[in-house]
Amino acid sequence: MRRKIGPIIAILISVVIFIVLVIFSDTILRDSQKDMFTEETISYQELRKNHQPETAAKIAGLEYVDSNQESTYLEKKAYDMFHRGRVAPGKNYVSDTGINERIMYYMSGSRYVVAKRYKRLWSQAPLTFVLIALMYFVITDSVILFYYRKRQMLSKDIQSVTENLRRVRKNKEMSSLILSPDDELYGLVEQTNKISMDINELRDDVRLRERRFRGLVGHLPIGVMLLNSQGDVLMHNQAMASLLDVNISSDIHPFIEDIKTYSLSRMIEHTLKKNKNHHREIQLVGNSQKYVDANVIRLVHTREDFDQQVLVILYDLTQSRQIERMQVDFVNNVSHELKTPVTSIEGFSETLLAGAKDDPEKLDHFLKIIHSESIRLTELIQDILSLSRVKKVNPKVELINLHTDIDKILEQQSLAIKNHHLTINKKFFGNEEVTINKEKINLIFRNLIKNAISYNKENGSIDIELHHDEIENRLKFVITDTGIGISEADQGRIFERFYRVDRSRSLETGGTGLGLAIVKETLDTLDGDIRLESHIGLGTTFTVNIPL
């Protein structure tokens, strides 16, 4: 509304200024005309000395008027002015101003006056005055309209720049604004566009950094959760959801919806209220109970305390605790396994020293038992050393002949094979020469063959198949025995250390309970895998796959 009223007010002001200028010019003209009339009256007075008043007035360019007559226009005006007292012998000069003319009077006698008509400014040359007035209004109105038009365009451009800045602030695309280089706002618009480009680059960089950060946090093996000062979840990763065993929503929500473990909730609440960090090892409550190392950290910002954030970090200790338990169990099992042969050797030695050595038959019997237990003790120590060396073996590879190595292992076990009256069937497919770690592959072959011999039946058989796939560059080893078989309940545990399917059979054959554990851990170092298929009383098949 103000934009529409502004030009009208400006035009009205220009009209007022024109009227003031006209009146001022007419006033100047009046003063000039008065001076002229004064000079003419002085000439009239001088001429009266030698001429009649009427003649003197005519010569001086004045009109001689009788103020007592009302015949003419001037006589009527003079009569009216005289009877109202406006002209008198003491008031020489009187001016009567009309719309188009100005009449000046001078009273020279008791009843006669001289007068002269003068045109006002606009009556001097009406056409010229009209043309000048038209030119004035055309020029002034054009200037006013041009100014307001330019101001309107400037205002519109400023509004567009303001809108673009608002769109930049709200992360929206700027609208196009094209200006000529000589425009007043050209520099501002150019700088606004550059600022927009810089802000877009910064925002892209921030988004990229945020994606990288979220990707980094998302792939961290530790659980991460970020909370605001009200305890609402702002961010989390998949590891945290896995540890808590819940589906954490991506929307902002209270942490209590996800964390069900009381001790962890108390740690978070205390950090939120007291601004103190906490570190504790706790056991999570859920479908899968896990041990975690929990850190609840208050993140310090430069803003006020109400804008603080809390970072919850959970490090999974479950596997570490399992390893610790396995180590404790391993030590206990080793102690137990070592105690049996050592006790036997000690007991029979004491018996011999007590006098049994004097009996040749008992001496021979007890010495055989001591020898057998010492062999078993040696094998146990060897297996323990093999298990400890699995991950320390030099990763050096070399070219070996699989057929030759398996024959050597079978030759070493020939006595046990002969005692059990076993039949060995061997099949080799593909190239028998491969490049692999010799010590590790022989450790796998030796323990699987020994296991197949120890748990086989009398007069049974062992089938050995070796496949070398040169296209996929993989090695497949299959060994099948006709032994006692493994129950489904035991199949999930046979790769545990010191676990035996048939303990009495293992003791009889001298097994240590570490053979399959050695095979499994050795395969893990080679990125291989082992599969088991077994039925009670029908035998067992182990299938090993190793990438070369």
XYZ file of C-alpha atoms in Angstrom:
548
model
C 0.000 0.000 0.000
C 2.837 2.383 0.858
C 4.420 1.693 -2.538
C 1.230 2.916 -4.292
C 0.720 6.001 -2.082
C 4.365 7.082 -2.341
C 4.275 8.214 -6.007
C 0.935 10.014 -5.476
C 2.316 11.959 -2.521
C 5.448 12.801 -4.532
C 3.330 14.103 -7.435
C 1.204 16.167 -5.041
C 4.361 17.614 -3.540
C 5.596 18.502 -7.043
C 2.269 20.295 -7.688
C 2.603 22.242 -4.431
C 6.181 23.138 -5.339
C 5.006 24.318 -8.797
C 2.294 26.487 -7.226
C 4.788 27.958 -4.754
C 7.217 28.685 -7.584
C 4.452 30.349 -9.640
C 3.291 32.465 -6.699
C 6.872 33.403 -5.877
C 7.515 34.372 -9.523
C 4.269 36.334 -9.630
C 5.296 38.177 -6.461
C 8.605 39.101 -8.059
C 6.663 40.248 -11.139
C 4.354 42.298 -8.889
C 7.297 44.091 -7.308
C 8.681 44.824 -10.748
C 5.310 46.105 -11.933
C 5.032 48.279 -8.823
C 8.409 49.817 -9.554
C 7.334 50.472 -13.131
C 4.065 52.047 -11.918
C 5.979 54.246 -9.486
C 8.216 55.520 -12.288
C 5.179 56.144 -14.502
C 3.389 58.121 -11.787
C 6.481 60.219 -11.273
C 6.522 60.931 -15.009
C 2.793 61.746 -14.773
C 3.411 64.287 -12.003
C 6.137 65.970 -14.040
C 3.916 66.085 -17.125
C 1.071 67.703 -15.170
C 3.145 70.833 -14.821
C 2.848 71.493 -18.538
C -0.236 69.486 -19.506
C -3.721 68.765 -18.451
C -4.001 65.816 -15.969
C -5.852 63.705 -18.485
C -3.267 64.444 -21.205
C -0.355 63.916 -18.837
C -1.780 60.522 -17.846
C -2.189 59.472 -21.437
C 1.390 60.514 -22.255
C 2.727 58.637 -19.207
C 0.837 55.491 -20.333
C -1.739 55.675 -17.551
C -5.513 55.860 -17.522
C -7.165 58.857 -15.980
C -10.145 57.708 -13.913
C -12.873 59.688 -12.163
C -13.606 57.970 -8.854
C -17.089 59.450 -8.707
C -18.170 57.809 -11.935
C -19.170 54.182 -12.501
C -19.372 54.021 -16.253
C -16.342 51.864 -16.958
C -14.786 48.878 -15.167
C -11.908 51.018 -13.857
C -14.312 53.760 -12.721
C -16.377 51.184 -10.821
C -13.254 49.772 -9.164
C -11.943 53.289 -8.356
C -15.362 54.351 -7.034
C -15.583 51.284 -4.833
C -12.036 51.702 -3.511
C -12.507 55.422 -2.880
C -15.730 54.990 -0.917
C -14.192 52.157 1.117
C -11.217 54.331 1.903
C -8.663 52.233 0.176
C -7.498 55.168 -2.003
C -6.996 58.627 -0.666
C -4.588 61.461 -1.177
C -2.449 60.072 1.653
C -2.404 56.545 0.127
C -0.709 57.070 -3.154
C -0.190 53.506 -4.381
C -2.898 50.856 -4.140
C -2.944 47.494 -5.866
C -6.033 45.490 -6.734
C -5.146 41.933 -7.709
C -7.454 39.709 -9.697
C -7.093 36.267 -11.149
C -5.576 37.281 -14.448
C -4.590 40.928 -13.903
C -3.293 43.323 -11.347
C -4.501 47.021 -11.359
C -2.466 49.708 -9.620
C -3.996 53.039 -8.564
C -2.493 56.403 -7.712
C -4.683 59.249 -6.442
C -3.379 62.543 -7.626
C -6.298 64.782 -6.591
C -9.435 64.873 -4.527
C -11.502 62.701 -6.877
C -9.281 61.668 -9.807
C -6.871 58.738 -9.861
C -4.515 57.312 -12.415
C -4.423 53.543 -12.922
C -2.761 50.939 -15.022
C -3.567 47.306 -15.753
C -0.803 44.711 -15.439
C -1.092 41.033 -16.414
C -0.192 38.419 -13.887
C 2.503 35.821 -14.585
C 0.266 33.233 -16.274
C -1.560 35.890 -18.240
C 1.580 37.323 -19.779
C 1.854 34.457 -22.304
C -0.771 31.809 -21.485
C 0.404 29.318 -24.089
C 4.014 29.600 -22.959
C 2.933 29.244 -19.324
C 0.910 26.125 -20.167
C 3.808 24.634 -22.108
C 6.237 25.358 -19.253
C 3.783 23.849 -16.767
C 3.376 20.769 -18.922
C 7.144 20.416 -19.300
C 7.590 20.823 -15.548
C 5.036 18.146 -14.708
C 6.249 15.804 -17.420
C 9.835 16.097 -16.195
C 9.067 15.930 -12.480
C 6.513 13.135 -12.820
C 8.855 11.210 -15.083
C 11.650 11.582 -12.548
C 9.313 10.559 -9.738
C 7.951 7.560 -11.611
C 11.444 6.560 -12.755
C 12.727 6.844 -9.211
C 9.862 4.842 -7.752
C 10.031 2.327 -10.572
C 13.731 1.892 -9.946
C 13.119 1.756 -6.233
C 10.407 -0.838 -6.779
C 12.770 -2.937 -8.899
C 15.498 -2.481 -6.287
C 13.058 -3.489 -3.571
C 12.037 -6.517 -5.600
C 15.684 -7.497 -6.138
C 16.411 -7.028 -2.424
C 13.394 -9.183 -1.626
C 14.701 -11.839 -4.039
C 18.153 -11.708 -2.439
C 16.535 -11.929 1.011
C 14.465 -14.913 -0.114
C 17.577 -16.583 -1.535
C 19.402 -16.051 1.744
C 16.432 -17.547 3.579
C 16.470 -20.528 1.225
C 20.203 -20.930 1.768
C 19.634 -20.873 5.532
C 16.963 -23.581 5.179
C 19.222 -25.686 2.928
C 17.064 -25.179 -0.178
C 18.152 -24.456 -3.717
C 18.428 -20.754 -4.608
C 16.179 -19.253 -7.272
C 17.917 -17.715 -10.273
C 18.434 -13.946 -10.210
C 19.962 -12.392 -13.328
C 21.199 -8.783 -13.123
C 23.251 -6.644 -15.438
C 26.821 -5.822 -14.336
C 25.915 -2.131 -13.875
C 23.051 -2.936 -11.501
C 23.458 -1.625 -7.949
C 22.824 -5.087 -6.488
C 25.023 -6.969 -8.946
C 27.922 -7.200 -6.494
C 25.604 -8.222 -3.635
C 23.910 -10.922 -5.726
C 27.282 -12.196 -6.956
C 28.598 -12.436 -3.391
C 25.325 -14.074 -2.287
C 25.739 -16.708 -4.992
C 29.327 -17.320 -3.905
C 28.235 -17.586 -0.274
C 25.537 -20.046 -1.335
C 28.106 -22.133 -3.214
C 30.473 -22.041 -0.234
C 27.663 -23.018 2.145
C 26.574 -25.842 -0.159
C 30.161 -27.102 -0.298
C 30.402 -26.882 3.489
C 27.094 -28.699 3.894
C 28.167 -31.376 1.432
C 31.414 -31.719 3.341
C 29.509 -31.920 6.643
C 27.116 -34.520 5.203
C 30.070 -36.506 3.838
C 31.847 -36.323 7.187
C 28.650 -37.298 8.962
C 28.144 -40.287 6.629
C 31.765 -41.311 7.153
C 31.427 -40.885 10.900
C 28.176 -42.858 11.020
C 29.726 -45.494 8.762
C 32.756 -45.674 11.028
C 30.631 -45.883 14.168
C 28.292 -48.347 12.483
C 31.151 -50.745 11.701
C 32.887 -50.454 15.057
C 33.059 -53.807 16.878
C 32.110 -52.016 20.110
C 28.625 -50.817 21.038
C 28.142 -47.037 20.809
C 25.106 -44.983 21.884
C 24.855 -41.172 22.041
C 22.331 -39.540 24.390
C 21.247 -35.923 24.861
C 20.864 -34.187 28.217
C 17.308 -35.575 28.590
C 18.507 -39.151 28.120
C 17.092 -39.543 24.600
C 18.942 -41.745 22.114
C 20.369 -39.599 19.298
C 22.547 -42.208 17.621
C 23.576 -45.848 17.958
C 25.327 -48.559 15.985
C 24.433 -52.140 15.154
C 26.955 -53.515 17.630
C 25.037 -51.820 20.466
C 21.762 -53.353 19.268
C 23.424 -56.779 19.096
C 24.883 -56.474 22.587
C 21.587 -55.307 24.087
C 19.716 -57.906 21.994
C 17.020 -55.355 21.008
C 15.956 -53.538 17.849
C 16.888 -49.918 18.569
C 14.700 -47.373 16.783
C 16.356 -44.684 14.655
C 13.882 -42.105 16.021
C 14.722 -40.084 19.113
C 13.442 -41.976 22.160
C 14.326 -42.520 25.850
C 17.280 -44.851 26.454
C 15.270 -46.812 29.020
C 13.318 -48.391 26.139
C 16.483 -50.198 24.999
C 18.584 -50.724 28.121
C 17.011 -53.257 30.491
C 20.076 -53.897 32.662
C 19.580 -52.059 35.958
C 23.261 -51.416 36.709
C 23.865 -49.859 33.268
C 20.734 -47.691 33.553
C 21.909 -46.461 36.954
C 25.303 -45.548 35.517
C 23.661 -43.490 32.738
C 21.206 -41.750 35.091
C 23.979 -40.867 37.518
C 26.094 -39.409 34.698
C 23.137 -37.342 33.454
C 22.401 -35.979 36.939
C 25.866 -35.684 38.467
C 27.976 -35.081 35.331
C 30.397 -37.846 36.346
C 31.935 -40.520 34.149
C 31.548 -44.205 35.023
C 33.476 -47.336 34.103
C 32.456 -50.806 35.200
C 32.317 -54.384 34.028
C 28.735 -55.640 34.044
C 26.654 -58.544 32.828
C 23.827 -57.606 30.479
C 20.353 -58.954 31.054
C 18.582 -60.399 28.024
C 18.108 -63.422 25.836
C 21.868 -63.849 25.524
C 23.645 -62.769 28.696
C 26.922 -61.111 27.887
C 29.760 -59.597 29.857
C 30.698 -56.080 28.764
C 33.133 -53.390 29.777
C 30.807 -50.363 30.122
C 31.944 -46.734 29.835
C 29.484 -43.876 30.354
C 31.194 -40.605 29.430
C 29.929 -37.035 29.665
C 30.908 -35.117 26.549
C 32.054 -31.600 27.398
C 30.908 -28.794 25.092
C 31.486 -25.053 25.109
C 27.762 -24.398 25.543
C 25.721 -24.501 28.739
C 25.309 -27.685 30.740
C 21.779 -28.262 29.473
C 23.250 -28.982 26.047
C 25.576 -31.738 27.264
C 25.666 -35.195 25.689
C 26.437 -38.608 27.121
C 28.327 -41.333 25.255
C 27.728 -44.978 26.200
C 30.406 -47.441 25.049
C 30.104 -51.198 25.550
C 33.019 -53.508 24.816
C 32.088 -57.171 24.553
C 34.089 -59.237 27.041
C 32.084 -62.429 26.525
C 34.678 -64.071 24.313
C 37.481 -62.956 26.626
C 35.649 -64.457 29.581
C 35.062 -67.659 27.609
C 38.754 -67.798 26.716
C 39.629 -67.253 30.365
C 37.276 -70.066 31.354
C 38.748 -72.240 28.616
C 42.228 -71.469 29.893
C 41.211 -72.353 33.438
C 39.508 -75.520 32.197
C 42.548 -76.295 30.064
C 44.877 -75.948 33.032
C 42.550 -78.097 35.156
C 42.246 -80.707 32.411
C 45.996 -80.729 31.786
C 46.602 -81.113 35.486
C 44.105 -83.969 35.637
C 45.427 -85.662 32.495
C 49.030 -85.380 33.680
C 48.135 -86.540 37.148
C 46.877 -89.953 35.950
C 50.065 -91.239 34.220
C 52.319 -89.547 36.772
C 50.382 -91.203 39.606
C 50.603 -94.565 37.834
C 54.347 -94.234 37.303
C 54.844 -93.099 40.893
C 52.686 -95.904 42.294
C 54.253 -98.732 40.329
C 57.744 -97.373 41.000
C 57.061 -97.387 44.737
C 55.709 -100.940 44.428
C 58.892 -102.029 42.677
C 61.071 -100.311 45.256
C 59.055 -101.954 48.035
C 60.204 -105.394 46.870
C 58.248 -106.277 43.765
C 61.452 -105.852 41.729
C 62.667 -109.118 43.157
C 59.850 -110.954 41.404
C 60.887 -111.186 37.706
C 57.313 -111.644 36.537
C 55.978 -108.606 38.470
C 59.031 -106.573 37.545
C 58.398 -107.168 33.843
C 54.666 -106.428 34.210
C 55.133 -103.209 36.183
C 57.891 -101.948 33.896
C 55.600 -102.415 30.878
C 52.902 -100.362 32.656
C 55.422 -97.641 33.561
C 56.663 -97.585 29.961
C 53.088 -97.375 28.626
C 52.200 -94.519 30.982
C 55.412 -92.663 30.113
C 54.554 -92.966 26.397
C 51.077 -91.652 27.122
C 52.585 -88.800 29.157
C 54.961 -87.982 26.298
C 52.092 -87.947 23.759
C 50.070 -85.687 26.032
C 52.955 -83.263 26.364
C 53.527 -83.398 22.613
C 49.867 -82.604 21.903
C 49.891 -79.743 24.413
C 53.011 -78.348 22.740
C 51.446 -78.799 19.294
C 48.330 -76.954 20.434
C 50.379 -74.079 21.810
C 52.435 -73.866 18.586
C 49.460 -73.845 16.211
C 49.282 -70.054 15.943
C 53.024 -69.580 16.322
C 54.075 -71.786 13.431
C 56.103 -69.996 10.778
C 53.691 -69.159 7.933
C 56.318 -70.211 5.400
C 54.912 -72.343 2.554
C 56.689 -74.881 0.417
C 55.981 -77.371 -2.332
C 55.061 -80.805 -0.880
C 53.835 -84.131 -2.243
C 50.576 -85.054 -0.514
C 50.817 -88.720 -1.420
C 54.284 -89.037 0.075
C 53.393 -87.189 3.286
C 50.261 -89.294 3.916
C 52.237 -92.495 3.297
C 54.786 -91.360 5.900
C 52.023 -90.730 8.436
C 50.463 -94.143 7.743
C 53.887 -95.754 8.111
C 54.326 -94.087 11.516
C 50.928 -95.518 12.554
C 51.545 -98.924 10.973
C 51.818 -100.740 14.330
C 48.435 -99.429 15.522
C 46.905 -100.253 12.119
C 48.294 -103.785 12.317
C 47.087 -104.281 15.896
C 43.525 -103.313 14.898
C 43.716 -105.302 11.650
C 42.576 -102.285 9.664
C 42.383 -101.910 5.881
C 43.541 -98.592 4.400
C 42.062 -97.422 1.065
C 43.617 -94.369 -0.577
C 42.439 -92.298 -3.546
C 44.107 -89.199 -4.965
C 42.494 -86.803 -7.447
C 44.301 -83.968 -9.171
C 47.871 -82.843 -8.784
C 49.501 -84.412 -5.707
C 51.952 -81.543 -5.354
C 50.730 -78.371 -3.642
C 52.299 -75.297 -2.067
C 51.255 -75.048 1.570
C 52.621 -74.950 5.109
C 54.009 -78.451 5.517
C 53.917 -78.596 9.320
C 50.270 -77.492 9.568
C 48.886 -79.751 6.841
C 50.742 -82.785 8.278
C 49.420 -81.915 11.747
C 45.847 -82.058 10.361
C 46.436 -85.331 8.447
C 48.222 -87.021 11.359
C 45.542 -86.251 13.973
C 42.598 -87.208 11.713
C 44.278 -90.501 10.714
C 45.214 -91.243 14.319
C 41.613 -90.480 15.416
C 40.239 -92.815 12.693
C 42.570 -95.614 13.902
C 41.890 -95.131 17.628
C 38.085 -95.208 17.400
C 37.758 -97.871 14.681
C 36.483 -101.417 15.086
C 38.590 -104.517 14.822
C 39.007 -105.618 11.188
C 37.571 -102.306 10.090
C 38.661 -100.005 7.287
C 39.736 -96.414 6.681
C 39.005 -94.653 3.374
C 41.203 -91.685 2.532
C 40.352 -89.365 -0.386
C 42.403 -86.353 -1.376
C 41.075 -83.904 -4.000
C 43.180 -81.084 -5.386
C 40.938 -78.688 -7.366
C 43.412 -76.648 -9.418
C 40.671 -74.490 -10.965
C 39.314 -73.210 -7.628
C 42.732 -73.772 -6.041
C 41.320 -75.716 -3.110
C 42.308 -78.875 -1.245
C 39.673 -81.347 -0.056
C 40.558 -84.145 2.363
C 37.958 -86.835 3.228
C 38.617 -89.587 5.784
C 35.990 -92.225 6.615
C 36.248 -94.898 9.279
C 34.023 -97.833 10.284
C 34.336 -97.072 13.979
C 31.997 -96.555 16.902
C 30.495 -93.349 15.529
C 29.559 -90.132 17.366
C 26.138 -89.293 18.772
C 24.385 -86.053 17.799
C 24.710 -84.811 21.362
C 28.489 -85.196 21.215
C 29.033 -83.896 17.686
C 28.839 -80.259 18.807
C 31.601 -80.710 21.393
C 34.160 -83.045 19.864
C 36.393 -80.128 18.844
C 36.697 -78.971 22.469
C 39.964 -79.572 24.224
C 40.130 -82.809 26.231
C 36.599 -83.787 25.222
C 36.272 -87.533 24.542
C 33.326 -89.406 23.044
C 34.335 -92.655 24.750
C 36.757 -91.973 27.601
C 37.469 -95.635 28.330
C 38.247 -96.262 24.641
C 40.465 -93.206 24.580
C 42.419 -94.333 27.611
C 42.740 -97.773 26.103
C 44.148 -96.440 22.854
C 46.228 -93.756 24.504
C 44.244 -90.784 23.171
C 44.793 -87.391 24.830
C 41.494 -85.704 23.849
C 43.384 -82.933 22.015
C 43.601 -84.317 18.484
C 40.431 -82.794 16.995
C 40.983 -79.541 18.900
C 44.410 -79.301 17.255
C 42.818 -79.995 13.832
C 40.152 -77.285 14.315
C 42.527 -74.583 15.542
C 45.062 -75.389 12.816
C 42.344 -75.124 10.143
C 41.326 -71.735 11.530
C 44.841 -70.435 10.862
C 44.562 -71.699 7.248
C 41.030 -70.247 6.712
C 39.818 -73.818 6.245
C 36.777 -75.633 7.593
C 35.860 -79.135 8.693
C 32.516 -80.945 8.436
C 31.407 -84.046 10.313
C 28.983 -86.816 9.384
C 28.597 -89.701 11.842
C 26.174 -92.370 13.015
C 26.446 -94.508 16.117
C 27.949 -97.915 15.265
C 28.358 -97.064 11.571
C 31.447 -94.912 11.578
C 32.436 -91.293 10.991
C 33.399 -89.132 7.997
C 35.451 -85.928 8.327
C 35.602 -83.579 5.325
C 38.254 -80.858 5.325
C 38.379 -77.942 2.845
C 41.452 -75.733 2.670
C 41.951 -72.793 0.267
C 45.448 -72.720 -1.223
